[in-house]
Amino acid sequence: MTPDFVWLTLACAALTFATRAGGYLVLSRIPNIPPRVEAALDAVPAAVMTALVAPAFFSGTWREAFAMALCALLCLRFGLSGAVAAAMVALVASRHLV
Amino acid sequence: MRFWNDPDVRAGFTVGLPLLGAVCPVAMVFGALSVQLGLTVADTVLMSAIVYAGASQMVAIDLWGQNVPAWSILLAVFAVNFRHLLYSAALTPIIQTQRWFTKAFVFFFLVDPQFAFTEQRAQEGHPFKLRWYAALASVFFFGWTIATLIGAMFGSLIKNPEALGLDMLLPLYFLALVMGFRARPRWALVVTVAGVVSVLIALGPELGILPAWLGPPWHVTIGGLAGVFAAALVPPHRPGSAAGNKAARNSGDRNGNAPPLDGAAAPQLRP
């Protein structure tokens, strides 16, 4: 083990747990959540997941962009697993064939 | 044996297992990089097991390798993990009635896909069950730590994850989950704002339109916050429409597909 790194790891672990508990600890102390805050929280999954993946649409080649567009379109009609699987097949095929 | 036959446990495993294909290669790359930087296998696996936050672990060992002071490593870790504050705040109504032990358990294992699937599960109308959450968490946690160990011991075994498309499996999953939330009010606005801001922050420095200290990983925090603020800035619902809001959250079929009421939910936007 590398002692300095273990200390750093412990600090990172504490900090990470604090961020994962912090939002709840703050919010659970507010008795009546204002409508705007409720709207903001309702938007968290879509907002953060979008922020995570959006650059991938522009930073790759047309293949990645096509697979993402296909996945989003298929989600309008099919379930999550089916849409992801079809987009993966399209991506791998385009990388090997085109 | 009853544990394995429990429908909640099975649902947790079923939803998590396909993602191992994306989680394990990342963990193996982390393990291999960490050992290349001179850290031991034990250091590396310890970090995966107790920090358990992929992106911030990458940032931490990268900066460690550059001999950056510890406080600035911690600042970078906080910047990357900031989104978790939003996750735990958003889960408040779902877990509020649970015991403190359950809550602590939830927080420790609250990685990105775990959060998204938990929100999706609640949206489908299932009450929160610790055993569902634990089944899903065990898939990600053991997948992550064991793959870290393998990567640290044997280097990156998967030499070319691009050939199998594994580099895009997680982004495609997250994208599909975003689509699954589309029945929620203000969804289009939130996704547009978060997406545009995220892309600007991520690619801006490269294009020379933003200073170099921006760029990844800031796009996640700033883009996510922009989307959340956009939702808060639109005029709130008229009093009493909170029930309608809840109904929209709880609708949708088992696959996370929205019911065909996007149009029906829209009137809530303009009271």
CSV table of N, CA and C in Angstrom, one decimal, chain A residues 1-2 4-6 8-13 15-24 27-28 35-36 38-55 58-59 64 67-68 71-72 75-80 84 87-88 91-92 95-96, chain B residues 39 42-43 47 50-53 64 74 81 84-85 87-89 92 103-104 107-108 110-112 162-165 167-168 171 173-179 181-182 184 186 190-191 194-195 198-199 202-203 219-220 224 228 231-234 236 245 249 255 257:
chain,number,residue,atom,x,y,z
A,1,MET,N,0.8,-1.2,0.0
A,1,MET,CA,0.0,0.0,0.0
A,1,MET,C,0.9,1.3,0.0
A,2,THR,N,0.4,2.3,-0.6
A,2,THR,CA,1.1,3.6,-0.6
A,2,THR,C,0.4,4.5,0.4
A,4,ASP,N,0.4,7.7,1.5
A,4,ASP,CA,-0.2,9.0,1.1
A,4,ASP,C,-1.4,8.7,0.3
A,5,PHE,N,-1.4,7.7,-0.6
A,5,PHE,CA,-2.5,7.5,-1.5
A,5,PHE,C,-3.7,6.9,-0.7
A,6,VAL,N,-3.4,6.1,0.3
A,6,VAL,CA,-4.5,5.6,1.1
A,6,VAL,C,-5.2,6.7,1.8
A,8,LEU,N,-5.4,9.8,0.8
A,8,LEU,CA,-6.1,10.5,-0.2
A,8,LEU,C,-7.4,9.8,-0.6
A,9,THR,N,-7.3,8.4,-0.7
A,9,THR,CA,-8.5,7.6,-1.0
A,9,THR,C,-9.6,7.7,0.1
A,10,LEU,N,-9.1,7.7,1.4
A,10,LEU,CA,-10.1,7.9,2.5
A,10,LEU,C,-10.8,9.2,2.4
A,11,ALA,N,-10.0,10.3,2.1
A,11,ALA,CA,-10.6,11.6,1.9
A,11,ALA,C,-11.6,11.7,0.8
A,12,CYS,N,-11.2,11.0,-0.4
A,12,CYS,CA,-12.1,11.0,-1.5
A,12,CYS,C,-13.4,10.2,-1.2
A,13,ALA,N,-13.2,9.1,-0.4
A,13,ALA,CA,-14.4,8.3,-0.1
A,13,ALA,C,-15.4,9.1,0.8
A,15,LEU,N,-15.6,12.4,1.0
A,15,LEU,CA,-16.2,13.5,0.2
A,15,LEU,C,-17.3,13.0,-0.8
A,16,THR,N,-17.0,11.8,-1.4
A,16,THR,CA,-18.0,11.2,-2.3
A,16,THR,C,-19.3,10.9,-1.5
A,17,PHE,N,-19.1,10.3,-0.4
A,17,PHE,CA,-20.3,9.9,0.4
A,17,PHE,C,-21.1,11.2,0.8
A,18,ALA,N,-20.3,12.2,1.2
A,18,ALA,CA,-20.9,13.5,1.6
A,18,ALA,C,-21.8,14.1,0.5
A,19,THR,N,-21.3,14.0,-0.8
A,19,THR,CA,-22.1,14.5,-1.9
A,19,THR,C,-23.3,13.6,-2.1
A,20,ARG,N,-23.2,12.3,-1.9
A,20,ARG,CA,-24.3,11.4,-2.1
A,20,ARG,C,-25.4,11.5,-1.0
A,21,ALA,N,-25.0,12.0,0.1
A,21,ALA,CA,-25.9,12.1,1.2
A,21,ALA,C,-26.4,13.5,1.3
A,22,GLY,N,-25.6,14.5,0.9
A,22,GLY,CA,-25.8,15.9,1.2
A,22,GLY,C,-27.1,16.4,0.6
A,23,GLY,N,-27.5,16.1,-0.6
A,23,GLY,CA,-28.7,16.6,-1.2
A,23,GLY,C,-29.9,16.2,-0.4
A,24,TYR,N,-29.9,15.0,0.0
A,24,TYR,CA,-31.0,14.5,0.8
A,24,TYR,C,-31.0,15.2,2.2
A,27,LEU,N,-32.5,18.6,1.8
A,27,LEU,CA,-33.8,18.7,1.3
A,27,LEU,C,-34.8,18.1,2.4
A,28,SER,N,-34.4,17.1,3.1
A,28,SER,CA,-35.3,16.5,4.1
A,28,SER,C,-35.6,17.4,5.2
A,35,PRO,N,-42.9,24.7,-5.0
A,35,PRO,CA,-43.1,24.1,-6.4
A,35,PRO,C,-41.9,24.2,-7.3
A,36,ARG,N,-41.2,25.4,-7.2
A,36,ARG,CA,-40.1,25.5,-8.1
A,36,ARG,C,-38.9,24.5,-7.8
A,38,GLU,N,-39.4,21.6,-6.4
A,38,GLU,CA,-40.0,20.3,-6.8
A,38,GLU,C,-39.8,20.1,-8.3
A,39,ALA,N,-40.1,21.2,-9.1
A,39,ALA,CA,-39.9,21.1,-10.5
A,39,ALA,C,-38.4,20.9,-10.9
A,40,ALA,N,-37.5,21.5,-10.1
A,40,ALA,CA,-36.1,21.4,-10.4
A,40,ALA,C,-35.6,19.9,-10.1
A,41,LEU,N,-36.1,19.4,-9.0
A,41,LEU,CA,-35.7,18.0,-8.6
A,41,LEU,C,-36.3,17.0,-9.6
A,42,ASP,N,-37.5,17.3,-10.1
A,42,ASP,CA,-38.1,16.4,-11.1
A,42,ASP,C,-37.3,16.3,-12.3
A,43,ALA,N,-36.5,17.4,-12.6
A,43,ALA,CA,-35.7,17.5,-13.8
A,43,ALA,C,-34.3,16.9,-13.7
A,44,VAL,N,-33.9,16.6,-12.5
A,44,VAL,CA,-32.6,16.1,-12.3
A,44,VAL,C,-32.1,15.0,-13.2
A,45,PRO,N,-32.9,13.8,-13.2
A,45,PRO,CA,-32.4,12.7,-14.0
A,45,PRO,C,-32.2,13.1,-15.5
A,46,ALA,N,-33.2,13.7,-16.1
A,46,ALA,CA,-33.1,14.1,-17.5
A,46,ALA,C,-31.9,15.1,-17.7
A,47,ALA,N,-31.8,16.1,-16.8
A,47,ALA,CA,-30.8,17.1,-17.0
A,47,ALA,C,-29.4,16.5,-16.9
A,48,VAL,N,-29.1,15.8,-15.8
A,48,VAL,CA,-27.7,15.3,-15.6
A,48,VAL,C,-27.4,14.2,-16.6
A,49,MET,N,-28.3,13.3,-16.9
A,49,MET,CA,-28.0,12.3,-17.9
A,49,MET,C,-27.7,12.9,-19.2
A,50,THR,N,-28.5,13.9,-19.6
A,50,THR,CA,-28.3,14.6,-20.9
A,50,THR,C,-26.9,15.2,-20.9
A,51,ALA,N,-26.6,15.9,-19.8
A,51,ALA,CA,-25.3,16.6,-19.7
A,51,ALA,C,-24.1,15.6,-19.8
A,52,LEU,N,-24.4,14.4,-19.3
A,52,LEU,CA,-23.3,13.3,-19.4
A,52,LEU,C,-23.1,12.9,-20.8
A,53,VAL,N,-24.2,12.7,-21.6
A,53,VAL,CA,-24.0,12.0,-22.9
A,53,VAL,C,-23.9,13.0,-24.1
A,54,ALA,N,-24.4,14.2,-23.9
A,54,ALA,CA,-24.6,15.1,-25.1
A,54,ALA,C,-23.3,15.3,-25.8
A,55,PRO,N,-22.1,15.5,-25.2
A,55,PRO,CA,-20.9,15.8,-26.0
A,55,PRO,C,-20.5,14.6,-26.9
A,58,PHE,N,-21.2,14.8,-30.5
A,58,PHE,CA,-20.4,15.7,-31.4
A,58,PHE,C,-18.9,15.3,-31.4
A,59,SER,N,-18.5,14.6,-30.4
A,59,SER,CA,-17.0,14.4,-30.2
A,59,SER,C,-16.6,13.2,-31.0
A,64,GLU,N,-21.1,7.2,-34.2
A,64,GLU,CA,-21.6,7.4,-32.8
A,64,GLU,C,-22.8,8.3,-32.8
A,67,ALA,N,-25.7,6.2,-34.1
A,67,ALA,CA,-26.2,5.2,-33.2
A,67,ALA,C,-27.0,5.9,-32.1
A,68,MET,N,-26.6,7.1,-31.6
A,68,MET,CA,-27.3,7.8,-30.6
A,68,MET,C,-28.7,8.3,-31.1
A,71,CYS,N,-30.9,5.3,-31.4
A,71,CYS,CA,-31.4,4.9,-30.1
A,71,CYS,C,-32.5,5.8,-29.6
A,72,ALA,N,-32.4,7.1,-29.7
A,72,ALA,CA,-33.4,8.0,-29.2
A,72,ALA,C,-34.7,7.8,-30.0
A,75,CYS,N,-36.5,4.6,-29.0
A,75,CYS,CA,-37.1,4.7,-27.6
A,75,CYS,C,-38.5,5.2,-27.7
A,76,LEU,N,-38.8,5.9,-28.8
A,76,LEU,CA,-40.2,6.5,-28.9
A,76,LEU,C,-41.2,5.3,-29.1
A,77,ARG,N,-40.7,4.2,-29.6
A,77,ARG,CA,-41.6,3.1,-29.9
A,77,ARG,C,-41.4,1.9,-29.1
A,78,PHE,N,-40.1,1.6,-28.8
A,78,PHE,CA,-39.7,0.3,-28.2
A,78,PHE,C,-39.2,0.6,-26.8
A,79,GLY,N,-38.9,-0.6,-26.0
A,79,GLY,CA,-38.4,-0.4,-24.7
A,79,GLY,C,-36.9,-0.1,-24.7
A,80,LEU,N,-36.4,0.2,-23.5
A,80,LEU,CA,-35.0,0.6,-23.3
A,80,LEU,C,-34.0,-0.4,-23.8
A,84,VAL,N,-31.4,0.1,-27.0
A,84,VAL,CA,-30.0,0.1,-26.8
A,84,VAL,C,-29.3,-1.0,-27.6
A,87,ALA,N,-29.2,-0.1,-31.3
A,87,ALA,CA,-28.2,1.0,-31.6
A,87,ALA,C,-26.8,0.4,-31.5
A,88,MET,N,-26.6,-0.5,-30.6
A,88,MET,CA,-25.3,-1.2,-30.4
A,88,MET,C,-24.9,-2.0,-31.7
A,91,LEU,N,-24.1,0.4,-34.4
A,91,LEU,CA,-22.8,1.0,-34.2
A,91,LEU,C,-21.6,0.0,-34.5
A,92,VAL,N,-21.7,-1.2,-34.0
A,92,VAL,CA,-20.6,-2.2,-34.3
A,92,VAL,C,-20.6,-2.5,-35.8
A,95,ARG,N,-18.9,0.3,-37.6
A,95,ARG,CA,-17.5,0.4,-37.4
A,95,ARG,C,-16.7,-0.6,-38.1
A,96,HIS,N,-17.3,-1.8,-38.3
A,96,HIS,CA,-16.6,-2.9,-39.0
A,96,HIS,C,-16.8,-2.9,-40.5
B,39,LEU,N,1.0,2.9,-8.4
B,39,LEU,CA,0.2,2.5,-7.2
B,39,LEU,C,0.1,0.9,-7.2
B,42,ALA,N,-3.5,-3.3,-4.3
B,42,ALA,CA,-4.3,-3.1,-3.1
B,42,ALA,C,-4.8,-1.6,-3.1
B,43,ASP,N,-3.9,-0.6,-3.3
B,43,ASP,CA,-4.3,0.8,-3.4
B,43,ASP,C,-5.5,0.9,-4.3
B,47,MET,N,-9.5,1.9,-3.6
B,47,MET,CA,-10.2,3.1,-4.1
B,47,MET,C,-11.5,2.7,-4.7
B,50,ILE,N,-14.1,1.8,-1.8
B,50,ILE,CA,-14.6,2.7,-0.8
B,50,ILE,C,-15.0,4.1,-1.5
B,51,VAL,N,-14.3,4.5,-2.6
B,51,VAL,CA,-14.8,5.7,-3.2
B,51,VAL,C,-16.0,5.4,-4.1
B,52,TYR,N,-15.8,4.3,-5.0
B,52,TYR,CA,-16.9,3.8,-5.8
B,52,TYR,C,-17.6,4.9,-6.6
B,53,ALA,N,-16.7,5.6,-7.4
B,53,ALA,CA,-17.3,6.6,-8.2
B,53,ALA,C,-16.3,6.8,-9.4
B,64,TRP,N,-3.0,12.6,-9.3
B,64,TRP,CA,-2.0,12.0,-8.4
B,64,TRP,C,-0.7,11.8,-9.2
B,74,LEU,N,-8.8,16.9,-4.3
B,74,LEU,CA,-10.1,16.8,-3.7
B,74,LEU,C,-11.1,17.8,-4.3
B,81,ASN,N,-18.1,15.0,-8.7
B,81,ASN,CA,-19.1,14.3,-7.9
B,81,ASN,C,-20.3,15.2,-7.6
B,84,HIS,N,-23.9,14.2,-7.7
B,84,HIS,CA,-24.5,13.3,-6.7
B,84,HIS,C,-25.4,14.1,-5.6
B,85,LEU,N,-25.0,15.3,-5.4
B,85,LEU,CA,-25.9,16.2,-4.5
B,85,LEU,C,-27.3,16.3,-5.1
B,87,TYR,N,-28.6,14.1,-7.2
B,87,TYR,CA,-29.2,12.8,-7.1
B,87,TYR,C,-29.9,12.5,-5.8
B,88,SER,N,-29.1,12.8,-4.7
B,88,SER,CA,-29.7,12.4,-3.4
B,88,SER,C,-30.9,13.3,-3.1
B,89,ALA,N,-30.8,14.6,-3.5
B,89,ALA,CA,-31.9,15.5,-3.3
B,89,ALA,C,-33.1,15.0,-4.1
B,92,THR,N,-35.2,12.2,-2.5
B,92,THR,CA,-35.8,12.4,-1.2
B,92,THR,C,-37.2,11.9,-1.0
B,103,LYS,N,-31.0,4.4,4.2
B,103,LYS,CA,-30.6,5.6,3.5
B,103,LYS,C,-29.1,5.6,3.3
B,104,ALA,N,-28.3,5.3,4.4
B,104,ALA,CA,-26.9,5.3,4.3
B,104,ALA,C,-26.4,4.3,3.2
B,107,PHE,N,-27.1,5.9,-0.2
B,107,PHE,CA,-26.1,6.9,-0.6
B,107,PHE,C,-24.8,6.3,-1.0
B,108,PHE,N,-24.3,5.3,-0.3
B,108,PHE,CA,-23.0,4.8,-0.6
B,108,PHE,C,-23.0,4.2,-2.1
B,110,LEU,N,-24.9,5.0,-4.7
B,110,LEU,CA,-25.6,5.9,-5.6
B,110,LEU,C,-24.8,6.3,-6.8
B,111,VAL,N,-24.4,5.4,-7.7
B,111,VAL,CA,-23.7,5.7,-8.9
B,111,VAL,C,-24.7,6.1,-10.0
B,112,ASP,N,-24.2,6.6,-11.1
B,112,ASP,CA,-25.1,7.2,-12.1
B,112,ASP,C,-26.2,6.2,-12.6
B,162,GLU,N,-13.5,-0.6,-28.5
B,162,GLU,CA,-14.2,0.0,-29.5
B,162,GLU,C,-14.8,-1.0,-30.5
B,163,ALA,N,-14.0,-2.1,-30.8
B,163,ALA,CA,-14.5,-3.0,-31.8
B,163,ALA,C,-15.8,-3.6,-31.4
B,164,LEU,N,-16.1,-3.7,-30.0
B,164,LEU,CA,-17.3,-4.3,-29.6
B,164,LEU,C,-18.3,-3.2,-29.3
B,165,GLY,N,-17.9,-1.9,-29.5
B,165,GLY,CA,-18.8,-0.8,-29.2
B,165,GLY,C,-19.0,-0.5,-27.7
B,167,ASP,N,-17.4,1.2,-25.6
B,167,ASP,CA,-17.2,2.6,-25.2
B,167,ASP,C,-18.5,3.4,-25.3
B,168,MET,N,-19.5,2.9,-26.1
B,168,MET,CA,-20.7,3.7,-26.3
B,168,MET,C,-21.9,3.0,-25.6
B,171,PRO,N,-23.1,5.5,-22.7
B,171,PRO,CA,-23.9,6.7,-23.2
B,171,PRO,C,-25.2,6.3,-23.8
B,173,TYR,N,-27.2,3.8,-23.0
B,173,TYR,CA,-28.1,3.5,-21.9
B,173,TYR,C,-28.6,4.8,-21.3
B,174,PHE,N,-27.7,5.7,-21.0
B,174,PHE,CA,-28.1,7.0,-20.4
B,174,PHE,C,-29.1,7.7,-21.3
B,175,LEU,N,-28.8,7.7,-22.6
B,175,LEU,CA,-29.7,8.4,-23.6
B,175,LEU,C,-31.1,7.8,-23.5
B,176,ALA,N,-31.1,6.4,-23.5
B,176,ALA,CA,-32.4,5.7,-23.5
B,176,ALA,C,-33.1,6.0,-22.2
B,177,LEU,N,-32.4,6.2,-21.1
B,177,LEU,CA,-33.0,6.5,-19.8
B,177,LEU,C,-33.6,7.9,-19.9
B,178,VAL,N,-32.9,8.9,-20.5
B,178,VAL,CA,-33.4,10.2,-20.7
B,178,VAL,C,-34.7,10.2,-21.5
B,179,MET,N,-34.7,9.4,-22.5
B,179,MET,CA,-36.0,9.3,-23.3
B,179,MET,C,-37.1,8.7,-22.4
B,181,PHE,N,-37.7,9.3,-19.5
B,181,PHE,CA,-38.3,10.4,-18.6
B,181,PHE,C,-39.1,11.4,-19.3
B,182,ARG,N,-39.4,11.2,-20.6
B,182,ARG,CA,-40.0,12.3,-21.4
B,182,ARG,C,-41.4,12.6,-21.1
B,184,ARG,N,-42.3,13.5,-18.2
B,184,ARG,CA,-42.3,14.5,-17.1
B,184,ARG,C,-42.4,15.9,-17.6
B,186,ARG,N,-41.9,19.7,-18.6
B,186,ARG,CA,-40.8,20.6,-19.0
B,186,ARG,C,-39.6,19.7,-19.6
B,190,VAL,N,-35.8,21.0,-20.5
B,190,VAL,CA,-34.7,20.6,-19.6
B,190,VAL,C,-33.6,19.9,-20.5
B,191,VAL,N,-34.0,19.0,-21.3
B,191,VAL,CA,-33.0,18.3,-22.2
B,191,VAL,C,-32.3,19.2,-23.1
B,194,ALA,N,-29.9,21.5,-21.0
B,194,ALA,CA,-28.7,20.7,-20.4
B,194,ALA,C,-27.8,20.3,-21.5
B,195,GLY,N,-28.4,19.8,-22.7
B,195,GLY,CA,-27.6,19.3,-23.8
B,195,GLY,C,-26.8,20.4,-24.4
B,198,SER,N,-24.0,21.6,-21.9
B,198,SER,CA,-23.0,20.6,-21.7
B,198,SER,C,-22.1,20.5,-22.9
B,199,VAL,N,-22.6,20.6,-24.1
B,199,VAL,CA,-21.8,20.5,-25.4
B,199,VAL,C,-20.9,21.7,-25.4
B,202,ALA,N,-18.1,21.3,-22.8
B,202,ALA,CA,-17.2,20.2,-23.1
B,202,ALA,C,-16.3,20.5,-24.3
B,203,LEU,N,-16.9,21.2,-25.4
B,203,LEU,CA,-16.1,21.4,-26.6
B,203,LEU,C,-15.6,22.8,-26.8
B,219,HIS,N,-18.5,19.9,-17.9
B,219,HIS,CA,-19.8,19.9,-18.6
B,219,HIS,C,-20.9,19.2,-17.9
B,220,VAL,N,-20.6,18.2,-17.1
B,220,VAL,CA,-21.6,17.4,-16.4
B,220,VAL,C,-22.3,18.3,-15.3
B,224,GLY,N,-25.8,20.0,-16.2
B,224,GLY,CA,-26.9,19.4,-15.4
B,224,GLY,C,-27.6,20.5,-14.6
B,228,VAL,N,-31.5,21.9,-14.7
B,228,VAL,CA,-32.3,21.9,-13.4
B,228,VAL,C,-32.8,23.4,-13.2
B,231,ALA,N,-35.7,24.3,-15.4
B,231,ALA,CA,-37.0,23.7,-14.9
B,231,ALA,C,-37.6,24.6,-13.8
B,232,ALA,N,-36.7,25.1,-13.0
B,232,ALA,CA,-37.2,25.9,-11.8
B,232,ALA,C,-37.6,27.3,-12.3
B,233,LEU,N,-37.1,27.8,-13.4
B,233,LEU,CA,-37.4,29.2,-13.8
B,233,LEU,C,-38.7,29.3,-14.5
B,234,VAL,N,-39.2,28.2,-15.2
B,234,VAL,CA,-40.5,28.2,-15.8
B,234,VAL,C,-41.5,28.4,-14.8
B,236,PRO,N,-44.2,28.2,-12.0
B,236,PRO,CA,-44.6,26.9,-11.3
B,236,PRO,C,-46.0,26.6,-11.7
B,245,ASN,N,-48.8,16.3,-11.6
B,245,ASN,CA,-47.3,16.1,-11.8
B,245,ASN,C,-46.9,14.6,-11.3
B,249,ARG,N,-45.4,11.3,-13.4
B,249,ARG,CA,-44.2,10.6,-13.0
B,249,ARG,C,-44.4,9.1,-12.9
B,255,ASN,N,-41.2,-0.9,-19.4
B,255,ASN,CA,-39.9,-0.6,-20.1
B,255,ASN,C,-39.4,0.8,-19.9
B,257,ASN,N,-41.1,3.2,-21.0
B,257,ASN,CA,-41.7,3.9,-22.1
B,257,ASN,C,-42.8,4.9,-21.6
